[in-house]
Short mmCIF file of C-alpha atoms and ligand atoms in Angstrom, two decimals:
data_model
loop_
_atom_site.label_atom_id
_atom_site.label_comp_id
_atom_site.label_asym_id
_atom_site.label_seq_id
_atom_site.Cartn_x
_atom_site.Cartn_y
_atom_site.Cartn_z
CA MET A 1 2.32 15.57 -0.90
CA SER A 2 4.19 13.84 1.07
CA THR A 3 7.49 14.20 1.47
CA GLY A 4 11.10 11.53 1.41
CA SER A 5 9.71 8.03 1.70
CA ALA A 6 12.32 6.13 4.35
CA PRO A 7 10.71 3.90 7.41
CA HIS A 8 10.30 6.39 9.89
CA PRO A 9 11.83 3.87 13.35
CA LYS A 10 9.28 5.21 15.50
CA ARG A 11 7.77 1.56 14.46
CA TRP A 12 10.42 -0.12 16.19
CA ILE A 13 9.36 0.86 19.67
CA PRO A 14 6.96 -2.57 20.36
CA THR A 15 10.01 -4.39 19.62
CA TYR A 16 12.04 -2.72 21.44
CA ILE A 17 9.53 -2.41 24.68
CA VAL A 18 9.07 -6.12 24.77
CA LEU A 19 12.83 -7.55 24.15
CA LEU A 20 13.19 -5.20 27.00
CA ALA A 21 10.94 -6.67 28.67
CA SER A 22 12.24 -9.77 28.19
CA LEU A 23 15.10 -8.88 29.26
CA LEU A 24 14.52 -7.43 32.21
CA ILE A 25 12.19 -10.73 33.37
CA LEU A 26 14.97 -12.72 32.74
CA ALA A 27 17.38 -10.82 34.60
CA ALA A 28 14.96 -11.09 37.72
CA ALA A 29 14.51 -14.57 37.24
CA LEU A 30 17.80 -15.00 36.92
CA ALA A 31 17.97 -12.76 40.39
CA LEU A 32 16.01 -14.86 42.08
CA GLN A 33 18.01 -17.98 41.15
CA TYR A 34 20.35 -16.38 43.06
CA LEU A 35 19.07 -15.57 46.03
CA ARG A 36 17.63 -18.89 46.08
CA THR A 37 20.97 -21.32 45.38
CA GLY A 38 23.34 -18.44 46.59
CA SER A 39 24.98 -19.29 42.98
CA ASP A 40 27.98 -16.78 40.98
CA SER A 41 27.20 -18.55 37.69
CA TYR A 42 23.16 -17.47 38.28
CA LEU A 43 24.76 -14.04 39.17
CA VAL A 44 27.06 -13.68 36.74
CA SER A 45 24.23 -14.35 34.11
CA ALA A 46 21.60 -12.08 35.61
CA ALA A 47 24.69 -9.16 35.41
CA PHE A 48 25.20 -9.78 32.10
CA VAL A 49 21.61 -10.36 31.32
CA ALA A 50 21.53 -6.49 33.02
CA VAL A 51 24.06 -4.70 31.16
CA ILE A 52 22.57 -6.01 27.92
CA ALA A 53 18.24 -4.67 28.82
CA VAL A 54 20.65 -0.89 29.58
CA TYR A 55 22.21 -1.22 26.26
CA THR A 56 19.28 -1.68 24.81
CA ALA A 57 17.44 0.83 26.63
CA TRP A 58 20.25 3.38 25.99
CA SER A 59 20.11 2.13 21.77
CA PHE A 60 15.56 2.35 22.12
CA ALA A 61 16.56 5.98 23.79
CA ARG A 62 18.50 7.48 20.95
CA LEU A 63 16.06 5.54 18.74
CA ILE A 64 12.83 7.46 19.77
CA THR A 65 15.35 10.94 19.83
CA LEU A 66 16.47 10.62 16.79
CA LYS A 67 15.45 13.21 14.35
CA VAL A 68 14.80 12.68 10.82
CA THR A 69 15.74 15.11 7.88
CA PRO A 70 13.31 16.57 6.42
CA ARG A 71 13.03 16.88 2.66
CA SER A 72 11.07 18.88 -0.12
CA LEU A 73 9.91 17.81 -3.80
CA MET A 74 10.88 21.61 -5.64
CA THR A 75 10.51 22.57 -8.27
CA LEU A 76 12.92 24.56 -10.40
CA LEU A 77 11.13 26.77 -13.21
CA LYS A 78 13.13 28.66 -15.70
CA CYS A 79 11.85 31.52 -18.05
CA PRO A 80 12.33 29.57 -22.40
CA SER A 81 13.03 34.44 -22.93
CA CYS A 82 14.69 35.57 -20.28
CA GLY A 83 16.62 32.64 -18.30
CA HIS A 84 15.66 33.35 -15.77
CA GLU A 85 15.11 30.43 -12.71
CA VAL A 86 13.13 30.07 -10.10
CA VAL A 87 12.69 27.14 -7.23
CA ARG A 88 9.86 26.80 -5.43
CA ARG A 89 8.32 23.98 -3.42
CA TYR A 90 6.65 21.21 -5.64
CA ARG A 91 3.03 22.15 -6.21
CA GLU A 92 0.56 19.29 -7.48
CA GLY A 93 -0.12 18.94 -11.35
CA ASP A 94 3.91 20.17 -11.71
CA MET A 95 5.72 17.57 -14.35
CA LEU A 96 8.70 18.38 -16.65
CA PHE A 97 8.57 20.97 -19.07
CA SER A 98 5.40 21.54 -18.97
CA GLU A 99 4.67 25.89 -18.69
CA LEU A 100 3.50 26.68 -15.27
CA ASP A 101 3.96 30.29 -13.45
CA ALA A 102 4.83 33.51 -14.74
CA CYS A 103 8.28 34.57 -14.69
CA PRO A 104 8.57 37.64 -12.11
CA LYS A 105 10.62 39.21 -15.09
CA CYS A 106 9.09 39.32 -18.27
CA GLY A 107 6.38 37.74 -18.04
CA SER A 108 6.39 34.81 -19.73
CA LYS A 109 4.88 31.39 -18.16
CA MET A 110 8.12 29.60 -17.35
CA VAL A 111 9.22 25.75 -17.64
CA ALA A 112 9.90 23.26 -15.14
CA GLU A 113 13.27 21.43 -15.88
CA GLY A 114 13.68 20.26 -12.88
CA ILE A 115 11.76 18.09 -10.16
CA PHE A 116 13.77 16.91 -7.46
CA LEU A 117 14.03 16.40 -3.58
CA LYS A 118 15.80 19.10 -1.31
CA GLU A 119 16.76 18.22 2.46
CA GLU A 120 15.88 21.03 4.54
CA LYS A 121 17.92 22.94 7.34
CA HIS A 122 17.13 24.13 10.41
ZN1 LIG B 1 12.19 35.71 -18.59
#
């Protein structure tokens, strides 16, 4: 049973690599034009593109180090006899209002009162 449905940021990696490569090629081409023509406008453009490339690389580095908060599906069980409550990890087949585990206090069947996502703490 997988948990959470947030899109994984790592699928943007190819997009970033292509974008970064294009920016670097553009900056190199502009720098080459500056060397050939000596025109300051090429130098300014090359510097501008280089800044964008650095910014892209920075956000890319941030993206790949980004931690996705792990979440677990939990089941809340309540004993109808003594009222004892237990929260444990969801198991395949858990259904709301179905009788599941035995109560650790009185031995009666506990009923699933809730199924929810919980963020895992580190
Ligand atoms: Zn009980």
